[in-house]
mmCIF file of C-alpha atoms and ligand atoms in Angstrom:
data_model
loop_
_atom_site.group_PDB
_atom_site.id
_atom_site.type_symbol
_atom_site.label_atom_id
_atom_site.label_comp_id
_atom_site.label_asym_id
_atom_site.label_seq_id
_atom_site.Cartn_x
_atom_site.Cartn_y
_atom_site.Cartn_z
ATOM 1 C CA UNK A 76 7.231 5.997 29.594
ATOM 2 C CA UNK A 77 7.531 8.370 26.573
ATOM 3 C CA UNK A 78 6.651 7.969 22.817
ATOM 4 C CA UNK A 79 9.160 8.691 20.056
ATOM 5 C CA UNK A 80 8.306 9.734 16.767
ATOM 6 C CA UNK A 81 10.715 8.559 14.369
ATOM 7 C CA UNK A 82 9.577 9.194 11.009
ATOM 8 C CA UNK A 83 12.173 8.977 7.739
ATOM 9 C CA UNK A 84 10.104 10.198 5.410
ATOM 10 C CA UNK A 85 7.428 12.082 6.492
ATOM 11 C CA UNK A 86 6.802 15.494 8.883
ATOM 12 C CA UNK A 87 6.697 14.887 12.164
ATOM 13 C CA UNK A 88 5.092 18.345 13.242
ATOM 14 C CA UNK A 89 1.011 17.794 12.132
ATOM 15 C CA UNK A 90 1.709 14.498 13.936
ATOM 16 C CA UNK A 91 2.776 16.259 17.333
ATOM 17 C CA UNK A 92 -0.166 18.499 17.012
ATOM 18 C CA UNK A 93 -3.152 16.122 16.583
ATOM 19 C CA UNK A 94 -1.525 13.588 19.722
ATOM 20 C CA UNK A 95 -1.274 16.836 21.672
ATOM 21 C CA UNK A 96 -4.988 17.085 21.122
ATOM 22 C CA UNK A 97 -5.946 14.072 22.337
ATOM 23 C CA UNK A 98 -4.040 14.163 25.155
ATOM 24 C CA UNK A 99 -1.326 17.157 26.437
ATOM 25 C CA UNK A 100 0.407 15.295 29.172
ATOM 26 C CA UNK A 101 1.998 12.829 26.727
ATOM 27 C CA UNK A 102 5.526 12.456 26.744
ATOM 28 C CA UNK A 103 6.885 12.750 23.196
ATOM 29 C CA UNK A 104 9.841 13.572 21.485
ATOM 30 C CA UNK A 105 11.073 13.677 18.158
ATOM 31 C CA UNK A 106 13.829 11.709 16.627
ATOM 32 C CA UNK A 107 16.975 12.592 16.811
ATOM 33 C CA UNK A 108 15.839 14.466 19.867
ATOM 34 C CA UNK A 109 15.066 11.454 21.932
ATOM 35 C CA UNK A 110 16.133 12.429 25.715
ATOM 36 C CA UNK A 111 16.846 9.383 27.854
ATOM 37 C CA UNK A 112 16.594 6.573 25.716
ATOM 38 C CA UNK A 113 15.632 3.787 28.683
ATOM 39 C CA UNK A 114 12.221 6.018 28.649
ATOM 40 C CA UNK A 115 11.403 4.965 25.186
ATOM 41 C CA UNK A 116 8.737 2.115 25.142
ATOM 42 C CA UNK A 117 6.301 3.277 22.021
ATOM 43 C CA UNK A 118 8.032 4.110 19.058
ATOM 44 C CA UNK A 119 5.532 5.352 16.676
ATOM 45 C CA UNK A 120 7.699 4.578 12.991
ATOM 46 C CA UNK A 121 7.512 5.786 9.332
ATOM 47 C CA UNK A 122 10.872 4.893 7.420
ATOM 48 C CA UNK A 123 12.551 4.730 10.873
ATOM 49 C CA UNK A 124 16.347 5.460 10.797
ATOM 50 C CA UNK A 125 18.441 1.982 10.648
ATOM 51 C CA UNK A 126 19.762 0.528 13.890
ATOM 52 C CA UNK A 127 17.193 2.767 16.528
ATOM 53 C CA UNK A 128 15.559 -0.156 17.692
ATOM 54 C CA UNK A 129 18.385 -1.146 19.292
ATOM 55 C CA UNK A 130 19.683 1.860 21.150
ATOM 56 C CA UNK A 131 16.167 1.601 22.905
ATOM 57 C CA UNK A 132 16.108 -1.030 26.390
ATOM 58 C CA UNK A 133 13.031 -0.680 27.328
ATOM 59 C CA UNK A 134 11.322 -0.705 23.682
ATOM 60 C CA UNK A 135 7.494 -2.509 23.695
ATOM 61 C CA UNK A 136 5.514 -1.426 20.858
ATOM 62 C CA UNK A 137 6.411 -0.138 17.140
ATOM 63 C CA UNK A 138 3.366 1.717 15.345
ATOM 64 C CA UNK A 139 3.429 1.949 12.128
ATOM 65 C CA UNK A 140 2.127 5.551 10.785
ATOM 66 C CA UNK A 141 0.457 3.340 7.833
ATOM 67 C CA UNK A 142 -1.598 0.380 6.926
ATOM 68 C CA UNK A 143 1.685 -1.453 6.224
ATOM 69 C CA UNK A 144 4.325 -2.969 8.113
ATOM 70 C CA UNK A 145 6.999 -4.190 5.690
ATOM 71 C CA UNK A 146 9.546 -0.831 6.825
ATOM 72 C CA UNK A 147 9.537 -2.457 10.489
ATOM 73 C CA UNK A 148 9.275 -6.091 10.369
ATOM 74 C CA UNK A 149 12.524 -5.944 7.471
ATOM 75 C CA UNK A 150 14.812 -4.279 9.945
ATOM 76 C CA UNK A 151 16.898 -6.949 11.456
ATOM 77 C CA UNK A 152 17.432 -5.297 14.880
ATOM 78 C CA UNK A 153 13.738 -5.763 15.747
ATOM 79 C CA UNK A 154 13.796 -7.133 18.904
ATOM 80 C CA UNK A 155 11.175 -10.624 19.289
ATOM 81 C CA UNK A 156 9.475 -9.648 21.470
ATOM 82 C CA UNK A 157 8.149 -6.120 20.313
ATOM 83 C CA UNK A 158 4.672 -5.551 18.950
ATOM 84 C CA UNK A 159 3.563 -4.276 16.182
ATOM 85 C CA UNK A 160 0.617 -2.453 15.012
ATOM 86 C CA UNK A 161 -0.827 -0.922 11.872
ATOM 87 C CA UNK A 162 -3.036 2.100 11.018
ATOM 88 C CA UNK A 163 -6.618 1.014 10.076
ATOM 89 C CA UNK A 164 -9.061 3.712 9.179
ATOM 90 C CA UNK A 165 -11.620 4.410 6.987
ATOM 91 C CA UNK A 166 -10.794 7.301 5.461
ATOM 92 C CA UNK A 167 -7.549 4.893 4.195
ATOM 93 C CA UNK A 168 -9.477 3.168 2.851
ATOM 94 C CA UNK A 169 -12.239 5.355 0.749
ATOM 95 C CA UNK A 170 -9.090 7.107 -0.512
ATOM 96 C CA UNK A 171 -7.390 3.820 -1.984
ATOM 97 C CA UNK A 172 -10.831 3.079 -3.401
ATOM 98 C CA UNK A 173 -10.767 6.076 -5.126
ATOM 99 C CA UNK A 174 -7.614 6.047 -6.284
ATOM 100 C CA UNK A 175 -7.677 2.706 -7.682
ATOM 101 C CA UNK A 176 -11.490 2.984 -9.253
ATOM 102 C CA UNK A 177 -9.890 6.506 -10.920
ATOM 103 C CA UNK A 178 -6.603 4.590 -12.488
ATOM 104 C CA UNK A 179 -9.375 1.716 -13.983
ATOM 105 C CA UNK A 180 -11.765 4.423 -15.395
ATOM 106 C CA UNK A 181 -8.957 6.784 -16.919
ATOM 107 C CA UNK A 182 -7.797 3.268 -18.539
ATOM 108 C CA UNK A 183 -11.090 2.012 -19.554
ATOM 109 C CA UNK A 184 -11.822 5.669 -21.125
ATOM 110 C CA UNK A 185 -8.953 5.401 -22.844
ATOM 111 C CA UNK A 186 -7.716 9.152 -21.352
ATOM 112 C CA UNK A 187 -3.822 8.588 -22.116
ATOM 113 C CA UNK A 188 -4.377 7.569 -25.898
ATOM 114 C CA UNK A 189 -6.454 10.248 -26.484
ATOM 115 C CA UNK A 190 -4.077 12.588 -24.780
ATOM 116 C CA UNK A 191 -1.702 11.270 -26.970
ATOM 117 C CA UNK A 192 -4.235 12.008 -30.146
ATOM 118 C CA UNK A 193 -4.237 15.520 -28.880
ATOM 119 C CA UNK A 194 -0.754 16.332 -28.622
ATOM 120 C CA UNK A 195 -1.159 15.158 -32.821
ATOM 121 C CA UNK A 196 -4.183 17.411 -33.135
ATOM 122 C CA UNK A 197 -6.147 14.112 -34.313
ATOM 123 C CA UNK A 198 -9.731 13.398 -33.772
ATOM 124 C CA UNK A 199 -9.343 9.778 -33.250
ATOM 125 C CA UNK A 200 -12.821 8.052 -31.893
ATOM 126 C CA UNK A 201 -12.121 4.677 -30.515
ATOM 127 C CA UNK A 202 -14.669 2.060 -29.710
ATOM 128 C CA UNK A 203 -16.055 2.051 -26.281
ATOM 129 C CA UNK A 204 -15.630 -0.532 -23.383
ATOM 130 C CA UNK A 205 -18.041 -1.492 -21.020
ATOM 131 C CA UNK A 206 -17.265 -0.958 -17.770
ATOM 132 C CA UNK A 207 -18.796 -4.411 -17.037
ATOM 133 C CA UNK A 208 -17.028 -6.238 -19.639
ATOM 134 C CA UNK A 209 -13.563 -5.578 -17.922
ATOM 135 C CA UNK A 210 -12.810 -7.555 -15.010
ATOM 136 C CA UNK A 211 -10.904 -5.966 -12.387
ATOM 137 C CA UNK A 212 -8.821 -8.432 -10.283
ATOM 138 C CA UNK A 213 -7.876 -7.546 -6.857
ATOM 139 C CA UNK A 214 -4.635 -8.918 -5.239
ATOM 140 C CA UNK A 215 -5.365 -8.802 -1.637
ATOM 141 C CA UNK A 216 -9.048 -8.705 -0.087
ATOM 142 C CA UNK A 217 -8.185 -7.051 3.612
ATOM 143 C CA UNK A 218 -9.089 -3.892 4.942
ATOM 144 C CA UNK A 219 -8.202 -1.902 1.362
ATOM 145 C CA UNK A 220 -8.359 -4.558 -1.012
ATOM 146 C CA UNK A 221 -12.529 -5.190 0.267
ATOM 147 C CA UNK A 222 -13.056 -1.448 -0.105
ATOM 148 C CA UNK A 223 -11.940 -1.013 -3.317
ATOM 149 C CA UNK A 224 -13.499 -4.273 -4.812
ATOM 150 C CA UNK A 225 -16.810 -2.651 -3.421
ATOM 151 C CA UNK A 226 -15.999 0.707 -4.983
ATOM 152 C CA UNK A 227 -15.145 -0.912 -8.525
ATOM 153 C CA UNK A 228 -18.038 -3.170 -8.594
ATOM 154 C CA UNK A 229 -20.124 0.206 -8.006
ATOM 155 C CA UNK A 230 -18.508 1.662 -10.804
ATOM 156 C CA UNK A 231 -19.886 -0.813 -12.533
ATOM 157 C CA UNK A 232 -16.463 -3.135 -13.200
ATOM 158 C CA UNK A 233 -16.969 -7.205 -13.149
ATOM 159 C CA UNK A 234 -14.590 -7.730 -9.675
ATOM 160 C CA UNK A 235 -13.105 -10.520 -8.327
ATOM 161 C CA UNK A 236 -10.515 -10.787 -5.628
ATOM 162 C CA UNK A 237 -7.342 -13.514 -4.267
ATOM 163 C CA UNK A 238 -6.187 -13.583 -0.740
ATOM 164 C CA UNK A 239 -4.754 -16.102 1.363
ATOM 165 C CA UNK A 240 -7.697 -17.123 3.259
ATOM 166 C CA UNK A 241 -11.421 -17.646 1.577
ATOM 167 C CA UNK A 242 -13.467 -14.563 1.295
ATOM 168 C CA UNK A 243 -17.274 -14.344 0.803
ATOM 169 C CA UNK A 244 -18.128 -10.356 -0.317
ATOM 170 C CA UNK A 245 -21.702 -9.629 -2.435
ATOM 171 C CA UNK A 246 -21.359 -9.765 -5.679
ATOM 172 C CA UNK A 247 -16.928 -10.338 -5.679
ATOM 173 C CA UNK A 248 -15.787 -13.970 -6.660
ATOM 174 C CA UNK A 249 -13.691 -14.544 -4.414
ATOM 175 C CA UNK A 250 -9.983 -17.320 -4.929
ATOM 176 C CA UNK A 251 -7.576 -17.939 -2.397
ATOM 177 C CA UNK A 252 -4.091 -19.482 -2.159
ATOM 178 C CA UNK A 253 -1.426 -20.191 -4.785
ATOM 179 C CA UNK A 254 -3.516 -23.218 -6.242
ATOM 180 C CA UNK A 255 -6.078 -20.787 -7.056
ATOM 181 C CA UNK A 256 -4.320 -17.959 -8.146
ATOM 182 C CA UNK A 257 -3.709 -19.694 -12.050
ATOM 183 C CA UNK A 258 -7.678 -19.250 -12.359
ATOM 184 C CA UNK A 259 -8.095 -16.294 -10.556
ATOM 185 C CA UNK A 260 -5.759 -14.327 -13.367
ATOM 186 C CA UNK A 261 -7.146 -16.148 -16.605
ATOM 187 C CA UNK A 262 -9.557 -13.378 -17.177
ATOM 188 C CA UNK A 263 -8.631 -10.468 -15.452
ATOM 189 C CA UNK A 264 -8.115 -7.213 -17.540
ATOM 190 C CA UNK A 265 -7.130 -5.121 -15.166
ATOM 191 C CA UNK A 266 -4.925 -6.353 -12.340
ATOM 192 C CA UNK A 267 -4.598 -4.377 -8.767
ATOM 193 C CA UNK A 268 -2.128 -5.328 -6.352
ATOM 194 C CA UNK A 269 -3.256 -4.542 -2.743
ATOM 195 C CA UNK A 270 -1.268 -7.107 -0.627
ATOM 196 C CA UNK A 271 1.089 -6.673 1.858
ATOM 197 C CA UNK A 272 4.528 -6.968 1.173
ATOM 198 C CA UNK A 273 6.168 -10.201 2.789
ATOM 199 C CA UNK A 274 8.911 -12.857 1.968
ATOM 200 C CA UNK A 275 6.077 -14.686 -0.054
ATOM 201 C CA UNK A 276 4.691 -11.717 -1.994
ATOM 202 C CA UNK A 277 7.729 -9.990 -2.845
ATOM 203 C CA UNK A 278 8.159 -10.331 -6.818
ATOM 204 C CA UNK A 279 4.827 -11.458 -7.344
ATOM 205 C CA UNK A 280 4.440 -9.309 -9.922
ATOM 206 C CA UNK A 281 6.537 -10.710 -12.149
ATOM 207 C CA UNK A 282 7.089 -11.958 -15.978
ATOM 208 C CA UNK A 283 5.290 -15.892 -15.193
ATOM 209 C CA UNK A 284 2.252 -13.992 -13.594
ATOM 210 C CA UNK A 285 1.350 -11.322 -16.320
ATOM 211 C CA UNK A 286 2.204 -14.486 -19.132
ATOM 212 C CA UNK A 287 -1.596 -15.875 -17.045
ATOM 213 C CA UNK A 288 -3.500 -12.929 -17.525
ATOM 214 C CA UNK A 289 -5.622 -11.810 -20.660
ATOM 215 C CA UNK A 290 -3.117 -9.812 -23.810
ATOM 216 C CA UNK A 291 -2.977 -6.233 -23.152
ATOM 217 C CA UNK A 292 -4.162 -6.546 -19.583
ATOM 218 C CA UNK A 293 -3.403 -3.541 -17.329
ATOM 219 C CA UNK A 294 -1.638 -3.200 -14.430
ATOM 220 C CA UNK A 295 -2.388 -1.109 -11.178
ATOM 221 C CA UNK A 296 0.087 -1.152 -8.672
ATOM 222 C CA UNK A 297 -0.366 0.229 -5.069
ATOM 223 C CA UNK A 298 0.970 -2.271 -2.713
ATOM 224 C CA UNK A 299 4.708 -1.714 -2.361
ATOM 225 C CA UNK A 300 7.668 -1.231 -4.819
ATOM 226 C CA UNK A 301 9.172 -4.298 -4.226
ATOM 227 C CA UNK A 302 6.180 -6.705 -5.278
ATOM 228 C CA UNK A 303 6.975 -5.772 -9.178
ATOM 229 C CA UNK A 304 10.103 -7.028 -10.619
ATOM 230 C CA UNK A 305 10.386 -3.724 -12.929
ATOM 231 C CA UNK A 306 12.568 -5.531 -16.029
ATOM 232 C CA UNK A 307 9.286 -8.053 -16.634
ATOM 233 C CA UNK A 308 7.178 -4.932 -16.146
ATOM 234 C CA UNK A 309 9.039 -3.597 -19.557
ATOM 235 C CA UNK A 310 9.484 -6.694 -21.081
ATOM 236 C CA UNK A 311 5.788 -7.248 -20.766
ATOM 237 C CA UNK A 312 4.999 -3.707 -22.066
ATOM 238 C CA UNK A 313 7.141 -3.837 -25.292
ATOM 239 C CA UNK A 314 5.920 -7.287 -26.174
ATOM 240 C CA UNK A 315 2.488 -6.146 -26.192
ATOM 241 C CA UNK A 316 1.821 -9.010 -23.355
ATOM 242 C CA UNK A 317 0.385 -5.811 -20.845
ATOM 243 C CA UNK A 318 -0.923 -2.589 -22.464
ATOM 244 C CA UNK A 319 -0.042 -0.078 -19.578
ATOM 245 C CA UNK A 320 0.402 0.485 -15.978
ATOM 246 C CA UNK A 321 -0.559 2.491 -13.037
ATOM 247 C CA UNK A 322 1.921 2.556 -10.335
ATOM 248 C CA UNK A 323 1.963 4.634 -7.230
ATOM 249 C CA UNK A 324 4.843 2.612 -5.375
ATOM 250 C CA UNK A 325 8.688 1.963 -6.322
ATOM 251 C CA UNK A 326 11.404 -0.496 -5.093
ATOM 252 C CA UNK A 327 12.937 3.168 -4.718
ATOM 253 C CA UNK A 328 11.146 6.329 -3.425
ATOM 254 C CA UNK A 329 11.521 8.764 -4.601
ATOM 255 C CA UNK A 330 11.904 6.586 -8.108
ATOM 256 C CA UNK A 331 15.414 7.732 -8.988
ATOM 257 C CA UNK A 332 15.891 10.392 -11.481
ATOM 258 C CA UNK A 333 17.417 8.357 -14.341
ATOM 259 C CA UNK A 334 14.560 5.016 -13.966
ATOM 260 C CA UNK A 335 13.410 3.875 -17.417
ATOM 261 C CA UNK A 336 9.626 3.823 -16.092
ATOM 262 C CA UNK A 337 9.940 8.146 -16.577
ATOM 263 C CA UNK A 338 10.004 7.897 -20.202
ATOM 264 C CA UNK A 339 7.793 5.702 -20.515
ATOM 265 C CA UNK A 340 4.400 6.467 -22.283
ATOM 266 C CA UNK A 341 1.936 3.615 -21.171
ATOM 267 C CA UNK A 342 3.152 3.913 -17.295
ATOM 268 C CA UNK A 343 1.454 6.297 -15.241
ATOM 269 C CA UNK A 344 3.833 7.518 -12.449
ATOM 270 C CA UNK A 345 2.250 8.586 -8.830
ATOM 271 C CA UNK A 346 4.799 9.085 -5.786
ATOM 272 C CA UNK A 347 3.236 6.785 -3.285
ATOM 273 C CA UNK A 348 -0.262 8.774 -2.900
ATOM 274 C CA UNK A 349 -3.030 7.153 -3.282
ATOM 275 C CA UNK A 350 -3.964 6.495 0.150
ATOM 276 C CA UNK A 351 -1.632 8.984 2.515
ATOM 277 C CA UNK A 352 -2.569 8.166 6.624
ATOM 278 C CA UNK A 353 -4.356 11.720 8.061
ATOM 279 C CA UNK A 354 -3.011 12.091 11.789
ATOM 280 C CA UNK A 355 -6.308 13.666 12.685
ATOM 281 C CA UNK A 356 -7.822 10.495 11.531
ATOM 282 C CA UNK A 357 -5.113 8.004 13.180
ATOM 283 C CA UNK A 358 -3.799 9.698 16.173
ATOM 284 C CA UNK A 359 -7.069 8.063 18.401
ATOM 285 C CA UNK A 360 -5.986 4.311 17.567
ATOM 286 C CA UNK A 361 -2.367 5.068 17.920
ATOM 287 C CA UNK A 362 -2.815 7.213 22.107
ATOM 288 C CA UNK A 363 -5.280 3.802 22.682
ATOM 289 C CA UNK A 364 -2.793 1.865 22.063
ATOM 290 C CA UNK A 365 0.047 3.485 23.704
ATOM 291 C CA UNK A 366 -2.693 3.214 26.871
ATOM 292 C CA UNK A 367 -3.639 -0.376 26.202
ATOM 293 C CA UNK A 368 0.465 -1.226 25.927
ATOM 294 C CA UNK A 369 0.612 0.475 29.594
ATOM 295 C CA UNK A 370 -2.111 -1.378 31.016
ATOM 296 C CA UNK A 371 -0.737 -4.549 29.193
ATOM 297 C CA UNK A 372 -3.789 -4.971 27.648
ATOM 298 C CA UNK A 373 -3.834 -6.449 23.640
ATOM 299 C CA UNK A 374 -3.064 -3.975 21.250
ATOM 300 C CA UNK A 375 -5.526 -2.747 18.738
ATOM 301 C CA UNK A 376 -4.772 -3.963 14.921
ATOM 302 C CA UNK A 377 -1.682 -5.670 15.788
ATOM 303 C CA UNK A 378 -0.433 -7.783 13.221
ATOM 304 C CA UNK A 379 0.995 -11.083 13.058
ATOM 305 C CA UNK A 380 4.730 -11.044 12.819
ATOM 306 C CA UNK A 381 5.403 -14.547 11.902
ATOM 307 C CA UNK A 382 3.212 -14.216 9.200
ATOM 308 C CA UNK A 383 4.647 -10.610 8.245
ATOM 309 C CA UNK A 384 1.706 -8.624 7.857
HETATM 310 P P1 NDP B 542 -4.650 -6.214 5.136
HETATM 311 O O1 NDP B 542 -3.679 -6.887 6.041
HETATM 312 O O2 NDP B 542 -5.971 -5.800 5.692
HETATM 313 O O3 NDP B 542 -4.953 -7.156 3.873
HETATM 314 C C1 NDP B 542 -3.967 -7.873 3.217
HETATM 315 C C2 NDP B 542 -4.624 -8.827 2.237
HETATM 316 O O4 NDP B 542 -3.619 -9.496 1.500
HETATM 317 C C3 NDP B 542 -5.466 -9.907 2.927
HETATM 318 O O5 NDP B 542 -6.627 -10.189 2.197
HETATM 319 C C4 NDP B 542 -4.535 -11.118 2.904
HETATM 320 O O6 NDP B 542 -5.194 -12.368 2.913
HETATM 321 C C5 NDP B 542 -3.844 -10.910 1.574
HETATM 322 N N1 NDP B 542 -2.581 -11.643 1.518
HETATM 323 C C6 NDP B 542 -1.493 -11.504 2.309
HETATM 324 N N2 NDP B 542 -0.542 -12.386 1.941
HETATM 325 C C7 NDP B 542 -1.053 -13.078 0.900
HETATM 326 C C8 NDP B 542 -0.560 -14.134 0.094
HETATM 327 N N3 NDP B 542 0.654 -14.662 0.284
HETATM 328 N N4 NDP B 542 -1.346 -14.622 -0.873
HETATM 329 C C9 NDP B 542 -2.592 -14.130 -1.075
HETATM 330 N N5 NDP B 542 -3.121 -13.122 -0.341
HETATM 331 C C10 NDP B 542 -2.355 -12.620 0.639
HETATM 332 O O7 NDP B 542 -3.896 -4.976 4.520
HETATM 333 P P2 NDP B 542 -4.507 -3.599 3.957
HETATM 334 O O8 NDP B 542 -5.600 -3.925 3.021
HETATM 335 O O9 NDP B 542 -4.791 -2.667 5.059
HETATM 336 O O10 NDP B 542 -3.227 -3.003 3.163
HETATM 337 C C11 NDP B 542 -2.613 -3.738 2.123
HETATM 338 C C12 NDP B 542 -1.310 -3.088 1.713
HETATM 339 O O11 NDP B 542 -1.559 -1.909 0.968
HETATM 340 C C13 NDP B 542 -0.396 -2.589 2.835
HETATM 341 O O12 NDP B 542 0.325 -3.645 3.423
HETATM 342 C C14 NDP B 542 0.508 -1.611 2.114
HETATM 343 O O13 NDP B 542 1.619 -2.292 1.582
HETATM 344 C C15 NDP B 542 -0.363 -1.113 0.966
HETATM 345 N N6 NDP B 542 -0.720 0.300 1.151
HETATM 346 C C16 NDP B 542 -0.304 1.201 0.203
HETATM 347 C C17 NDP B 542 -0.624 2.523 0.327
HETATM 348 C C18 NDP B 542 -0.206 3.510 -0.697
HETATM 349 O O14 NDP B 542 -0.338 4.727 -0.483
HETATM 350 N N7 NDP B 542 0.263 3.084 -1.850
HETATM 351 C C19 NDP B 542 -1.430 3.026 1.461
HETATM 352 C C20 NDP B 542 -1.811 2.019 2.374
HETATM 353 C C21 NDP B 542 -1.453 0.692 2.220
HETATM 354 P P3 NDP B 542 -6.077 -12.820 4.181
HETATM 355 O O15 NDP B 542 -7.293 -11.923 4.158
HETATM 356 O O16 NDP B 542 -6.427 -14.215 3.890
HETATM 357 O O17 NDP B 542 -5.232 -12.611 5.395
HETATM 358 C C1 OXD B 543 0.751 2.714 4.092
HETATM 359 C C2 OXD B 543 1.260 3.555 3.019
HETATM 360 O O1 OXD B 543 1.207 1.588 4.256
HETATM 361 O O2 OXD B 543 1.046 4.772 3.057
HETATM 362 O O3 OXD B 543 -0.161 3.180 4.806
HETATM 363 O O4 OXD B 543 1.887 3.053 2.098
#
């Protein structure tokens, strides 16, 4: 049994080092150097090169490097009967909260128009806003969506949250399902999307959602490229409907030289940062479950593929 590394996007090399730590006597190779393919039954995946799955026979388990999925589950030549698990971890998750609760407070300060003041040489005062009289909306209540509600409410942000299932957290209203979701938006001034990305929240984040929430709302975008349909994005911004945006994902990554977001002066560009998986901090979950998939035990954070995340 050996475990390939097959990362698109990402160095392999820290990754080698920190499972060599935990244990020495694993087998592991690095895509393209994969040896004898029938040895291949852990495929640990970031961005994985198309049509790998299926050069592999005796294939049982794709780990994602991350907290999401989507780049496995959307390649066709997943076999059925391969699991899949994700990357949970704390220190994901304090660095998405962090992230997020800085892109709310640099808006609620009002950083980029005064930056904008400043390249004028004006001294332009503006009134303040209470971080409690914003409410932060939070698309997606799991494992980062929970943090960061906690982390905004502590910043002192009104928070409220929308997943699938009903959530109770302290002090968070909480809305679930599409019937609530109407509601759930009404108020919200600044809107964070933290869900996965799946058949039904792809375009979610589109030009009949931000025509629900509050004029001159903000939006924070660190879920996945491909929940935003980027032409309502604009359209909202020039009509005035949404006053700015934060986004740290792209239907395209890198976001190609020539996009229209570049020049624009109310979006705030990141390239897919604000919570980056530490191998030092992962590498435990992923060796346990490359043990657990050899003792056919259940895997640790496996996710649900019928329901895609
Ligand atoms: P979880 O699986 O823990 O949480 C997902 C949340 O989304 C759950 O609350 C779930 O509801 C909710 N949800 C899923 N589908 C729907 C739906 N159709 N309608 C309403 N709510 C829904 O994921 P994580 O919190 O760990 O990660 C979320 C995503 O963040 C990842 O999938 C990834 O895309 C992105 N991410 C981005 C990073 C970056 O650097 N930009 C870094 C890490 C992750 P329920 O609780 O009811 O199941
Ligand atoms: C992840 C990511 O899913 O980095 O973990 O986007």
């Amino acid at each position: 049994m050996a475990i390939l590394l097959a990362f698109g996007a990402r160095d392999a090399k820290p990754w080698m080092s920190a499972l060599r730590e935990v244990d020495d006597a694993l087998d592991l190779r690095i895509w393209p150097d994969c040896g004898e393919l029938r040895d291949i039954t852990f495929v640990i995946a970031w961005y994985h090169p198309a049509g790998l799955f299926s050069t592999l026979p005796n294939l049982r388990c794709v780990q994602s490097l991350g907290a999401g999925v989507d780049h496995i589950l959307r390649d066709p030549l997943l076999p059925p009967n391969v699991a899949v698990a994700r990357i949970v971890d704390k220190s994901l998750a304090r660095s998405m909260a962090q992230y997020v609760t800085t892109a709310a407070l640099n808006h609620l300060g009002r950083f980029p128009s005064y930056q904008k003041s400043q390249l004028k040489r004006q001294w332009q005062p503006l009134p303040p806003i209470a971080a409690s009289q914003q409410t932060v909306g939070i698309m997606g209540l799991g494992r980062l969506g929970a943090t960061t509600a906690h982390a905004l409410r502590q910043a002192g942000f009104t928070v409220q949250g929308w997943s699938r299932s009903p959530k109770k957290l302290a002090g968070i209203k909480a809305y679930s399902e599409e019937a609530q979701l109407p509601q759930f938006l009404a108020n919200v001034n600044i809107l964070v999307c933290l869900l996965p990305l799946t058949p039904t929240t792809t375009n979610i984040l589109n030009a009949q959602l931000f025509a629900q929430l509050p004029r001159g709302a903000y939006v924070i975008n660190v879920g996945r490229g491909s929940h935003l349909v980027e032409d309502d994005l604009l359209a909202a911004l020039d009509c005035g409907q949404l006053s700015g945006a934060c986004l740290d994902v792209f239907r395209q990554e890198p976001l190609p030289i020539d996009h229209p977001f570049w020049q624009r002066k109310e979006i705030i560009i990141t390239p897919h940062i604000s919570s980056v998986t530490d191998p030092q901090a992962a590498v435990r979950q992923i060796v346990a479950n490359y043990r657990r998939l050899q003792q056919n035990q259940s895997l640790i954070n496996a996710i649900d593929r019928n329901r895609g995340y």
